[in-house]
Amino acid sequence: MIGIGIDIGSVATKGIIINGDIQKKTIVPTGWSPRDAGQAVIGKLLDLSGIDRAEVERIFVTGYGRVAFEEADKTITEIKCHARGIAELYPEVRTIIDIGGQDSKVIRLGDNGQVVDFAMNDKCAAGTGRFLQVMATALGLDVSELGDNEEPGQTLSISSMCTVFAESEIIGLLARGNPKGGIIAGLHQSVGKRVAAMARRMGVQAEVAFTGGVAINRGVQRALEQELGYAVIVSEACQYTGALGAALLASKS
Ligand code: ADP
């Protein structure tokens, strides 16, 4: 069955089309219209795969913008989609730590990849991709440059928990001549500490997979591993985990 999975996130809309063993993926910024972003992803996936819209049997959608996307055959929660995506890639995983643009989640999986429990922080920007985007701007960098520019040996702890106060703290640290690399390492440590604490409250169990756009940032991975005390698995397509789960559910009956 040819199926498409779309994850309409707060920052990025990700899509995967599955046709037998062939998978194609694409990503666009969500912008102001989740519906337009979803449509754009479908168009790109059809172009990439050379498949006609009429040949696609099912489109399943997840992510915060899913309710606005009427073209989908079904909406599915991000929790279910992440669990499905990771169960396919890494059946040995028992805990998923997902950090996206506006929330962070910890999902515990059972032996068959089923969701046993989950927790979500969507009340506060600290510990999310948004926090890192705001801080990157304050540092004159793009969020994609943070990972390569940290200096863990010079980590400067960021004491403010609130995003607005942390931004002022960083501007103050820069004004006093502190090195950017140490500040960046401190930011990664702050995100790692917050999310690891949530994971511990949930009874984190190995193996742990780290998903979402923030998992692209090797500095956050490093900090998270330091806080947890062991390595986490990051797939090459970590930002697509939700879209992969939706596509697998859409393409397999
Ligand atoms: P959402 O589903 O809410 O749109 P994503 O899981 O797509 O969120 O993650 C978006 C976040 O990922 C951004 O806020 C940013 O912090 C981070 N991010 C995206 N691309 C990169 C990159 N190339 N390098 C580092 N971080 C990134």
PDB file of C-alpha atoms and ligand atoms in Angstrom:
ATOM      1  CA  MET A   1       0.000   0.000   0.000  1.00  0.00           C
ATOM      2  CA  ILE A   2       1.351   3.471  -0.872  1.00  0.00           C
ATOM      3  CA  GLY A   3       1.087   5.712   2.175  1.00  0.00           C
ATOM      4  CA  ILE A   4       2.208   9.177   3.214  1.00  0.00           C
ATOM      5  CA  GLY A   5       2.951  10.330   6.767  1.00  0.00           C
ATOM      6  CA  ILE A   6       3.134  14.030   7.559  1.00  0.00           C
ATOM      7  CA  ASP A   7       4.303  15.628  10.803  1.00  0.00           C
ATOM      8  CA  ILE A   8       3.171  19.264  10.904  1.00  0.00           C
ATOM      9  CA  GLY A   9       5.358  20.721  13.658  1.00  0.00           C
ATOM     10  CA  SER A  10       5.589  24.209  15.119  1.00  0.00           C
ATOM     11  CA  VAL A  11       8.823  24.874  13.202  1.00  0.00           C
ATOM     12  CA  ALA A  12       9.051  22.326  10.393  1.00  0.00           C
ATOM     13  CA  THR A  13       6.686  20.087   8.439  1.00  0.00           C
ATOM     14  CA  LYS A  14       8.205  16.718   7.636  1.00  0.00           C
ATOM     15  CA  GLY A  15       6.829  14.107   5.247  1.00  0.00           C
ATOM     16  CA  ILE A  16       7.668  10.553   4.187  1.00  0.00           C
ATOM     17  CA  ILE A  17       6.115   8.507   1.383  1.00  0.00           C
ATOM     18  CA  ILE A  18       6.405   4.720   1.543  1.00  0.00           C
ATOM     19  CA  ASN A  19       5.919   2.551  -1.519  1.00  0.00           C
ATOM     20  CA  GLY A  20       6.968  -1.004  -0.676  1.00  0.00           C
ATOM     21  CA  ASP A  21      10.669  -0.850   0.204  1.00  0.00           C
ATOM     22  CA  ILE A  22      11.097   2.645  -1.224  1.00  0.00           C
ATOM     23  CA  GLN A  23      10.938   5.674   1.060  1.00  0.00           C
ATOM     24  CA  LYS A  24      11.340   9.341   0.133  1.00  0.00           C
ATOM     25  CA  LYS A  25      11.339  12.206   2.605  1.00  0.00           C
ATOM     26  CA  THR A  26      11.131  15.970   2.546  1.00  0.00           C
ATOM     27  CA  ILE A  27      10.902  18.930   4.924  1.00  0.00           C
ATOM     28  CA  VAL A  28       9.570  22.489   4.629  1.00  0.00           C
ATOM     29  CA  PRO A  29       9.235  25.307   7.178  1.00  0.00           C
ATOM     30  CA  THR A  30       5.707  25.261   8.657  1.00  0.00           C
ATOM     31  CA  GLY A  31       5.414  29.060   8.456  1.00  0.00           C
ATOM     32  CA  TRP A  32       2.046  30.595   9.310  1.00  0.00           C
ATOM     33  CA  SER A  33      -0.145  27.979   7.557  1.00  0.00           C
ATOM     34  CA  PRO A  34       0.028  24.337   8.658  1.00  0.00           C
ATOM     35  CA  ARG A  35      -2.385  23.508   5.821  1.00  0.00           C
ATOM     36  CA  ASP A  36      -0.166  25.055   3.118  1.00  0.00           C
ATOM     37  CA  ALA A  37       2.915  23.367   4.608  1.00  0.00           C
ATOM     38  CA  GLY A  38       1.153  19.990   4.535  1.00  0.00           C
ATOM     39  CA  GLN A  39       0.100  20.519   0.919  1.00  0.00           C
ATOM     40  CA  ALA A  40       3.637  21.566  -0.042  1.00  0.00           C
ATOM     41  CA  VAL A  41       5.056  18.400   1.514  1.00  0.00           C
ATOM     42  CA  ILE A  42       2.593  16.171  -0.353  1.00  0.00           C
ATOM     43  CA  GLY A  43       3.481  17.897  -3.663  1.00  0.00           C
ATOM     44  CA  LYS A  44       7.210  17.461  -3.044  1.00  0.00           C
ATOM     45  CA  LEU A  45       6.857  13.801  -2.051  1.00  0.00           C
ATOM     46  CA  LEU A  46       4.845  13.029  -5.206  1.00  0.00           C
ATOM     47  CA  ASP A  47       7.520  14.785  -7.343  1.00  0.00           C
ATOM     48  CA  LEU A  48      10.364  12.954  -5.594  1.00  0.00           C
ATOM     49  CA  SER A  49       8.758   9.532  -5.968  1.00  0.00           C
ATOM     50  CA  GLY A  50       7.121   9.993  -9.399  1.00  0.00           C
ATOM     51  CA  ILE A  51       3.823   8.790  -7.913  1.00  0.00           C
ATOM     52  CA  ASP A  52       0.413  10.306  -8.797  1.00  0.00           C
ATOM     53  CA  ARG A  53      -1.811  11.624  -6.021  1.00  0.00           C
ATOM     54  CA  ALA A  54      -4.501   9.112  -7.040  1.00  0.00           C
ATOM     55  CA  GLU A  55      -2.103   6.224  -6.381  1.00  0.00           C
ATOM     56  CA  VAL A  56      -1.646   7.211  -2.713  1.00  0.00           C
ATOM     57  CA  GLU A  57      -4.040   5.128  -0.676  1.00  0.00           C
ATOM     58  CA  ARG A  58      -3.709   6.785   2.718  1.00  0.00           C
ATOM     59  CA  ILE A  59      -2.334   9.992   4.191  1.00  0.00           C
ATOM     60  CA  PHE A  60      -1.903  10.051   7.984  1.00  0.00           C
ATOM     61  CA  VAL A  61      -0.975  13.271   9.763  1.00  0.00           C
ATOM     62  CA  THR A  62       0.538  14.033  13.157  1.00  0.00           C
ATOM     63  CA  GLY A  63       2.103  17.033  14.895  1.00  0.00           C
ATOM     64  CA  TYR A  64       0.654  20.133  16.476  1.00  0.00           C
ATOM     65  CA  GLY A  65      -0.820  21.345  13.147  1.00  0.00           C
ATOM     66  CA  ARG A  66      -2.581  18.071  12.380  1.00  0.00           C
ATOM     67  CA  VAL A  67      -6.104  19.267  13.199  1.00  0.00           C
ATOM     68  CA  ALA A  68      -5.877  22.024  10.576  1.00  0.00           C
ATOM     69  CA  PHE A  69      -5.025  19.562   7.814  1.00  0.00           C
ATOM     70  CA  GLU A  70      -8.254  18.262   6.357  1.00  0.00           C
ATOM     71  CA  GLU A  71      -6.753  16.344   3.440  1.00  0.00           C
ATOM     72  CA  ALA A  72      -5.549  13.582   5.751  1.00  0.00           C
ATOM     73  CA  ASP A  73      -7.415  10.310   6.135  1.00  0.00           C
ATOM     74  CA  LYS A  74      -6.540  10.131   9.806  1.00  0.00           C
ATOM     75  CA  THR A  75      -4.866  12.166  12.552  1.00  0.00           C
ATOM     76  CA  ILE A  76      -2.606  10.359  15.009  1.00  0.00           C
ATOM     77  CA  THR A  77      -0.883  11.621  18.159  1.00  0.00           C
ATOM     78  CA  GLU A  78       2.831  12.402  18.067  1.00  0.00           C
ATOM     79  CA  ILE A  79       3.365   9.928  20.926  1.00  0.00           C
ATOM     80  CA  LYS A  80       2.018   7.020  18.853  1.00  0.00           C
ATOM     81  CA  CYS A  81       3.930   8.074  15.736  1.00  0.00           C
ATOM     82  CA  HIS A  82       7.263   8.440  17.530  1.00  0.00           C
ATOM     83  CA  ALA A  83       6.778   5.067  19.171  1.00  0.00           C
ATOM     84  CA  ARG A  84       5.968   3.439  15.814  1.00  0.00           C
ATOM     85  CA  GLY A  85       8.931   5.076  14.060  1.00  0.00           C
ATOM     86  CA  ILE A  86      11.434   4.067  16.739  1.00  0.00           C
ATOM     87  CA  ALA A  87      10.046   0.525  17.088  1.00  0.00           C
ATOM     88  CA  GLU A  88      10.781   0.094  13.371  1.00  0.00           C
ATOM     89  CA  LEU A  89      14.300   1.542  13.484  1.00  0.00           C
ATOM     90  CA  TYR A  90      15.480   0.369  16.926  1.00  0.00           C
ATOM     91  CA  PRO A  91      13.273  -2.346  18.496  1.00  0.00           C
ATOM     92  CA  GLU A  92      15.613  -2.465  21.500  1.00  0.00           C
ATOM     93  CA  VAL A  93      14.693   1.089  22.582  1.00  0.00           C
ATOM     94  CA  ARG A  94      12.633   1.409  25.778  1.00  0.00           C
ATOM     95  CA  THR A  95      12.708   5.210  26.218  1.00  0.00           C
ATOM     96  CA  ILE A  96      12.313   7.977  23.635  1.00  0.00           C
ATOM     97  CA  ILE A  97      13.396  11.515  24.443  1.00  0.00           C
ATOM     98  CA  ASP A  98      11.953  13.866  21.827  1.00  0.00           C
ATOM     99  CA  ILE A  99      12.836  17.554  21.703  1.00  0.00           C
ATOM    100  CA  GLY A 100      11.023  19.573  19.058  1.00  0.00           C
ATOM    101  CA  GLY A 101      10.410  23.238  18.415  1.00  0.00           C
ATOM    102  CA  GLN A 102       7.913  23.913  21.169  1.00  0.00           C
ATOM    103  CA  ASP A 103       7.833  20.922  23.481  1.00  0.00           C
ATOM    104  CA  SER A 104       9.840  18.051  24.891  1.00  0.00           C
ATOM    105  CA  LYS A 105       8.549  14.559  25.607  1.00  0.00           C
ATOM    106  CA  VAL A 106       9.640  11.365  27.263  1.00  0.00           C
ATOM    107  CA  ILE A 107       7.930   8.194  26.015  1.00  0.00           C
ATOM    108  CA  ARG A 108       8.401   4.794  27.668  1.00  0.00           C
ATOM    109  CA  LEU A 109       7.972   1.738  25.457  1.00  0.00           C
ATOM    110  CA  GLY A 110       7.151  -1.855  26.314  1.00  0.00           C
ATOM    111  CA  ASP A 111       8.744  -4.997  24.905  1.00  0.00           C
ATOM    112  CA  ASN A 112       6.629  -4.866  21.739  1.00  0.00           C
ATOM    113  CA  GLY A 113       7.216  -1.179  21.118  1.00  0.00           C
ATOM    114  CA  GLN A 114       3.849  -0.211  22.633  1.00  0.00           C
ATOM    115  CA  VAL A 115       3.529   3.050  24.601  1.00  0.00           C
ATOM    116  CA  VAL A 116       3.622   2.322  28.342  1.00  0.00           C
ATOM    117  CA  ASP A 117       3.737   5.901  29.640  1.00  0.00           C
ATOM    118  CA  PHE A 118       4.680   9.401  28.551  1.00  0.00           C
ATOM    119  CA  ALA A 119       5.299  12.898  29.886  1.00  0.00           C
ATOM    120  CA  MET A 120       5.299  16.158  28.015  1.00  0.00           C
ATOM    121  CA  ASN A 121       6.604  19.654  28.736  1.00  0.00           C
ATOM    122  CA  ASP A 122       4.644  22.062  26.564  1.00  0.00           C
ATOM    123  CA  LYS A 123       4.114  24.780  29.150  1.00  0.00           C
ATOM    124  CA  CYS A 124       7.537  26.375  29.061  1.00  0.00           C
ATOM    125  CA  ALA A 125      10.020  27.103  26.256  1.00  0.00           C
ATOM    126  CA  ALA A 126      13.031  26.093  28.397  1.00  0.00           C
ATOM    127  CA  GLY A 127      14.202  22.640  27.334  1.00  0.00           C
ATOM    128  CA  THR A 128      12.809  23.000  23.796  1.00  0.00           C
ATOM    129  CA  GLY A 129      14.109  23.940  20.351  1.00  0.00           C
ATOM    130  CA  ARG A 130      12.555  27.385  20.745  1.00  0.00           C
ATOM    131  CA  PHE A 131      14.863  28.079  23.703  1.00  0.00           C
ATOM    132  CA  LEU A 132      17.898  27.237  21.553  1.00  0.00           C
ATOM    133  CA  GLN A 133      16.604  29.323  18.628  1.00  0.00           C
ATOM    134  CA  VAL A 134      16.206  32.401  20.868  1.00  0.00           C
ATOM    135  CA  MET A 135      19.689  31.887  22.359  1.00  0.00           C
ATOM    136  CA  ALA A 136      21.317  31.333  18.950  1.00  0.00           C
ATOM    137  CA  THR A 137      19.883  34.670  17.780  1.00  0.00           C
ATOM    138  CA  ALA A 138      21.246  36.390  20.913  1.00  0.00           C
ATOM    139  CA  LEU A 139      24.669  34.910  20.072  1.00  0.00           C
ATOM    140  CA  GLY A 140      24.488  36.011  16.415  1.00  0.00           C
ATOM    141  CA  LEU A 141      24.360  32.410  15.184  1.00  0.00           C
ATOM    142  CA  ASP A 142      21.933  30.133  13.394  1.00  0.00           C
ATOM    143  CA  VAL A 143      20.556  27.325  15.567  1.00  0.00           C
ATOM    144  CA  SER A 144      22.295  24.819  13.250  1.00  0.00           C
ATOM    145  CA  GLU A 145      25.704  26.315  14.217  1.00  0.00           C
ATOM    146  CA  LEU A 146      25.411  25.767  17.980  1.00  0.00           C
ATOM    147  CA  GLY A 147      26.589  22.135  18.024  1.00  0.00           C
ATOM    148  CA  ASP A 148      29.905  22.822  16.260  1.00  0.00           C
ATOM    149  CA  ASN A 149      30.662  25.938  18.272  1.00  0.00           C
ATOM    150  CA  GLU A 150      30.373  24.693  21.845  1.00  0.00           C
ATOM    151  CA  GLU A 151      33.411  24.357  24.125  1.00  0.00           C
ATOM    152  CA  PRO A 152      32.411  21.826  26.795  1.00  0.00           C
ATOM    153  CA  GLY A 153      35.759  22.336  28.570  1.00  0.00           C
ATOM    154  CA  GLN A 154      34.769  25.957  29.284  1.00  0.00           C
ATOM    155  CA  THR A 155      31.107  25.359  30.180  1.00  0.00           C
ATOM    156  CA  LEU A 156      29.511  28.422  31.781  1.00  0.00           C
ATOM    157  CA  SER A 157      26.443  27.363  33.727  1.00  0.00           C
ATOM    158  CA  ILE A 158      23.299  29.290  32.823  1.00  0.00           C
ATOM    159  CA  SER A 159      21.359  29.832  36.038  1.00  0.00           C
ATOM    160  CA  SER A 160      18.096  31.269  34.620  1.00  0.00           C
ATOM    161  CA  MET A 161      15.403  28.685  33.992  1.00  0.00           C
ATOM    162  CA  CYS A 162      13.152  31.098  32.091  1.00  0.00           C
ATOM    163  CA  THR A 163      13.892  31.704  28.398  1.00  0.00           C
ATOM    164  CA  VAL A 164      13.480  35.483  28.671  1.00  0.00           C
ATOM    165  CA  PHE A 165      15.818  35.724  31.691  1.00  0.00           C
ATOM    166  CA  ALA A 166      18.304  33.280  30.146  1.00  0.00           C
ATOM    167  CA  GLU A 167      18.512  35.503  27.064  1.00  0.00           C
ATOM    168  CA  SER A 168      19.361  38.526  29.282  1.00  0.00           C
ATOM    169  CA  GLU A 169      21.904  36.382  31.157  1.00  0.00           C
ATOM    170  CA  ILE A 170      23.622  35.475  27.895  1.00  0.00           C
ATOM    171  CA  ILE A 171      23.719  39.062  26.702  1.00  0.00           C
ATOM    172  CA  GLY A 172      25.339  39.927  30.072  1.00  0.00           C
ATOM    173  CA  LEU A 173      27.895  37.092  29.793  1.00  0.00           C
ATOM    174  CA  LEU A 174      28.840  38.246  26.259  1.00  0.00           C
ATOM    175  CA  ALA A 175      29.132  41.859  27.428  1.00  0.00           C
ATOM    176  CA  ARG A 176      31.599  40.739  30.137  1.00  0.00           C
ATOM    177  CA  GLY A 177      33.779  39.102  27.467  1.00  0.00           C
ATOM    178  CA  ASN A 178      32.989  35.435  28.167  1.00  0.00           C
ATOM    179  CA  PRO A 179      33.712  33.030  25.283  1.00  0.00           C
ATOM    180  CA  LYS A 180      30.747  32.077  23.095  1.00  0.00           C
ATOM    181  CA  GLY A 181      31.769  28.399  23.100  1.00  0.00           C
ATOM    182  CA  GLY A 182      31.461  28.198  26.899  1.00  0.00           C
ATOM    183  CA  ILE A 183      28.082  29.934  26.847  1.00  0.00           C
ATOM    184  CA  ILE A 184      26.826  27.535  24.157  1.00  0.00           C
ATOM    185  CA  ALA A 185      28.020  24.517  26.163  1.00  0.00           C
ATOM    186  CA  GLY A 186      26.130  25.974  29.158  1.00  0.00           C
ATOM    187  CA  LEU A 187      22.964  26.276  27.078  1.00  0.00           C
ATOM    188  CA  HIS A 188      23.252  22.656  25.965  1.00  0.00           C
ATOM    189  CA  GLN A 189      23.841  21.621  29.574  1.00  0.00           C
ATOM    190  CA  SER A 190      20.711  23.524  30.624  1.00  0.00           C
ATOM    191  CA  VAL A 191      18.549  21.705  28.031  1.00  0.00           C
ATOM    192  CA  GLY A 192      20.209  18.343  28.838  1.00  0.00           C
ATOM    193  CA  LYS A 193      19.643  18.748  32.596  1.00  0.00           C
ATOM    194  CA  ARG A 194      15.996  19.701  32.215  1.00  0.00           C
ATOM    195  CA  VAL A 195      15.119  16.878  29.864  1.00  0.00           C
ATOM    196  CA  ALA A 196      17.185  14.275  31.738  1.00  0.00           C
ATOM    197  CA  ALA A 197      15.331  15.233  34.946  1.00  0.00           C
ATOM    198  CA  MET A 198      12.005  14.632  33.192  1.00  0.00           C
ATOM    199  CA  ALA A 199      13.331  11.281  31.882  1.00  0.00           C
ATOM    200  CA  ARG A 200      14.429  10.239  35.387  1.00  0.00           C
ATOM    201  CA  ARG A 201      11.012  11.127  36.801  1.00  0.00           C
ATOM    202  CA  MET A 202       9.552   8.806  34.166  1.00  0.00           C
ATOM    203  CA  GLY A 203      11.873   5.950  35.158  1.00  0.00           C
ATOM    204  CA  VAL A 204      14.104   6.111  32.079  1.00  0.00           C
ATOM    205  CA  GLN A 205      15.324   2.714  30.852  1.00  0.00           C
ATOM    206  CA  ALA A 206      17.998   1.886  28.267  1.00  0.00           C
ATOM    207  CA  GLU A 207      18.169   1.828  25.330  1.00  0.00           C
ATOM    208  CA  VAL A 208      17.310   5.491  24.880  1.00  0.00           C
ATOM    209  CA  ALA A 209      16.592   7.110  21.502  1.00  0.00           C
ATOM    210  CA  PHE A 210      16.857  10.888  21.136  1.00  0.00           C
ATOM    211  CA  THR A 211      14.490  12.257  18.430  1.00  0.00           C
ATOM    212  CA  GLY A 212      13.240  15.579  17.032  1.00  0.00           C
ATOM    213  CA  GLY A 213      15.034  18.453  15.358  1.00  0.00           C
ATOM    214  CA  VAL A 214      17.075  19.262  18.479  1.00  0.00           C
ATOM    215  CA  ALA A 215      18.681  15.802  18.282  1.00  0.00           C
ATOM    216  CA  ILE A 216      20.577  17.069  15.199  1.00  0.00           C
ATOM    217  CA  ASN A 217      22.556  19.226  17.643  1.00  0.00           C
ATOM    218  CA  ARG A 218      25.486  17.064  18.802  1.00  0.00           C
ATOM    219  CA  GLY A 219      26.068  19.412  21.737  1.00  0.00           C
ATOM    220  CA  VAL A 220      22.632  18.662  23.198  1.00  0.00           C
ATOM    221  CA  GLN A 221      23.249  14.946  22.627  1.00  0.00           C
ATOM    222  CA  ARG A 222      26.580  15.236  24.473  1.00  0.00           C
ATOM    223  CA  ALA A 223      24.989  17.110  27.391  1.00  0.00           C
ATOM    224  CA  LEU A 224      22.077  14.669  27.598  1.00  0.00           C
ATOM    225  CA  GLU A 225      24.457  11.693  27.641  1.00  0.00           C
ATOM    226  CA  GLN A 226      26.508  13.376  30.358  1.00  0.00           C
ATOM    227  CA  GLU A 227      23.391  13.962  32.488  1.00  0.00           C
ATOM    228  CA  LEU A 228      22.006  10.447  31.988  1.00  0.00           C
ATOM    229  CA  GLY A 229      25.385   8.761  32.352  1.00  0.00           C
ATOM    230  CA  TYR A 230      25.116   6.682  29.179  1.00  0.00           C
ATOM    231  CA  ALA A 231      24.918   6.925  25.391  1.00  0.00           C
ATOM    232  CA  VAL A 232      21.720   7.674  23.499  1.00  0.00           C
ATOM    233  CA  ILE A 233      20.834   6.579  19.961  1.00  0.00           C
ATOM    234  CA  VAL A 234      20.320   9.326  17.378  1.00  0.00           C
ATOM    235  CA  SER A 235      19.178   8.261  13.915  1.00  0.00           C
ATOM    236  CA  GLU A 236      20.407  10.098  10.848  1.00  0.00           C
ATOM    237  CA  ALA A 237      16.802  11.175  10.187  1.00  0.00           C
ATOM    238  CA  CYS A 238      15.970  11.998  13.838  1.00  0.00           C
ATOM    239  CA  GLN A 239      13.761  14.954  12.879  1.00  0.00           C
ATOM    240  CA  TYR A 240      11.579  12.654  10.727  1.00  0.00           C
ATOM    241  CA  THR A 241      10.695  10.109  13.425  1.00  0.00           C
ATOM    242  CA  GLY A 242       7.058  11.243  13.785  1.00  0.00           C
ATOM    243  CA  ALA A 243       6.568  11.414  10.006  1.00  0.00           C
ATOM    244  CA  LEU A 244       8.100   7.939   9.680  1.00  0.00           C
ATOM    245  CA  GLY A 245       5.687   6.507  12.251  1.00  0.00           C
ATOM    246  CA  ALA A 246       2.710   8.112  10.486  1.00  0.00           C
ATOM    247  CA  ALA A 247       3.935   6.836   7.095  1.00  0.00           C
ATOM    248  CA  LEU A 248       4.423   3.299   8.434  1.00  0.00           C
ATOM    249  CA  LEU A 249       0.922   3.297   9.930  1.00  0.00           C
ATOM    250  CA  ALA A 250      -0.503   4.661   6.648  1.00  0.00           C
ATOM    251  CA  SER A 251       1.306   2.188   4.407  1.00  0.00           C
ATOM    252  CA  LYS A 252       0.852  -0.984   6.451  1.00  0.00           C
ATOM    253  CA  SER A 253      -2.585  -2.271   7.268  1.00  0.00           C
TER     254      SER A 253
HETATM  255  P1  ADP B   1       8.563  20.771  15.399  1.00  0.00           P
HETATM  256  O1  ADP B   1       8.049  19.364  15.138  1.00  0.00           O
HETATM  257  O2  ADP B   1       7.947  21.439  16.584  1.00  0.00           O
HETATM  258  O3  ADP B   1       8.516  21.618  14.154  1.00  0.00           O
HETATM  259  P2  ADP B   1      11.249  19.719  15.155  1.00  0.00           P
HETATM  260  O4  ADP B   1      11.308  18.365  15.780  1.00  0.00           O
HETATM  261  O5  ADP B   1      11.167  19.791  13.677  1.00  0.00           O
HETATM  262  O6  ADP B   1      10.076  20.579  15.819  1.00  0.00           O
HETATM  263  O7  ADP B   1      12.513  20.523  15.703  1.00  0.00           O
HETATM  264  C1  ADP B   1      12.689  21.904  15.477  1.00  0.00           C
HETATM  265  C2  ADP B   1      13.865  22.361  16.317  1.00  0.00           C
HETATM  266  O8  ADP B   1      15.025  21.620  15.905  1.00  0.00           O
HETATM  267  C3  ADP B   1      14.242  23.814  16.122  1.00  0.00           C
HETATM  268  O9  ADP B   1      13.595  24.620  17.090  1.00  0.00           O
HETATM  269  C4  ADP B   1      15.758  23.816  16.322  1.00  0.00           C
HETATM  270  O10 ADP B   1      16.061  24.067  17.679  1.00  0.00           O
HETATM  271  C5  ADP B   1      16.188  22.389  15.997  1.00  0.00           C
HETATM  272  N1  ADP B   1      16.891  22.255  14.707  1.00  0.00           N
HETATM  273  C6  ADP B   1      16.333  22.211  13.479  1.00  0.00           C
HETATM  274  N2  ADP B   1      17.286  22.061  12.517  1.00  0.00           N
HETATM  275  C7  ADP B   1      18.470  22.008  13.170  1.00  0.00           C
HETATM  276  C8  ADP B   1      19.834  21.858  12.744  1.00  0.00           C
HETATM  277  N3  ADP B   1      20.177  21.734  11.453  1.00  0.00           N
HETATM  278  N4  ADP B   1      20.789  21.834  13.700  1.00  0.00           N
HETATM  279  C9  ADP B   1      20.467  21.936  15.010  1.00  0.00           C
HETATM  280  N5  ADP B   1      19.204  22.083  15.470  1.00  0.00           N
HETATM  281  C10 ADP B   1      18.220  22.117  14.573  1.00  0.00           C
END
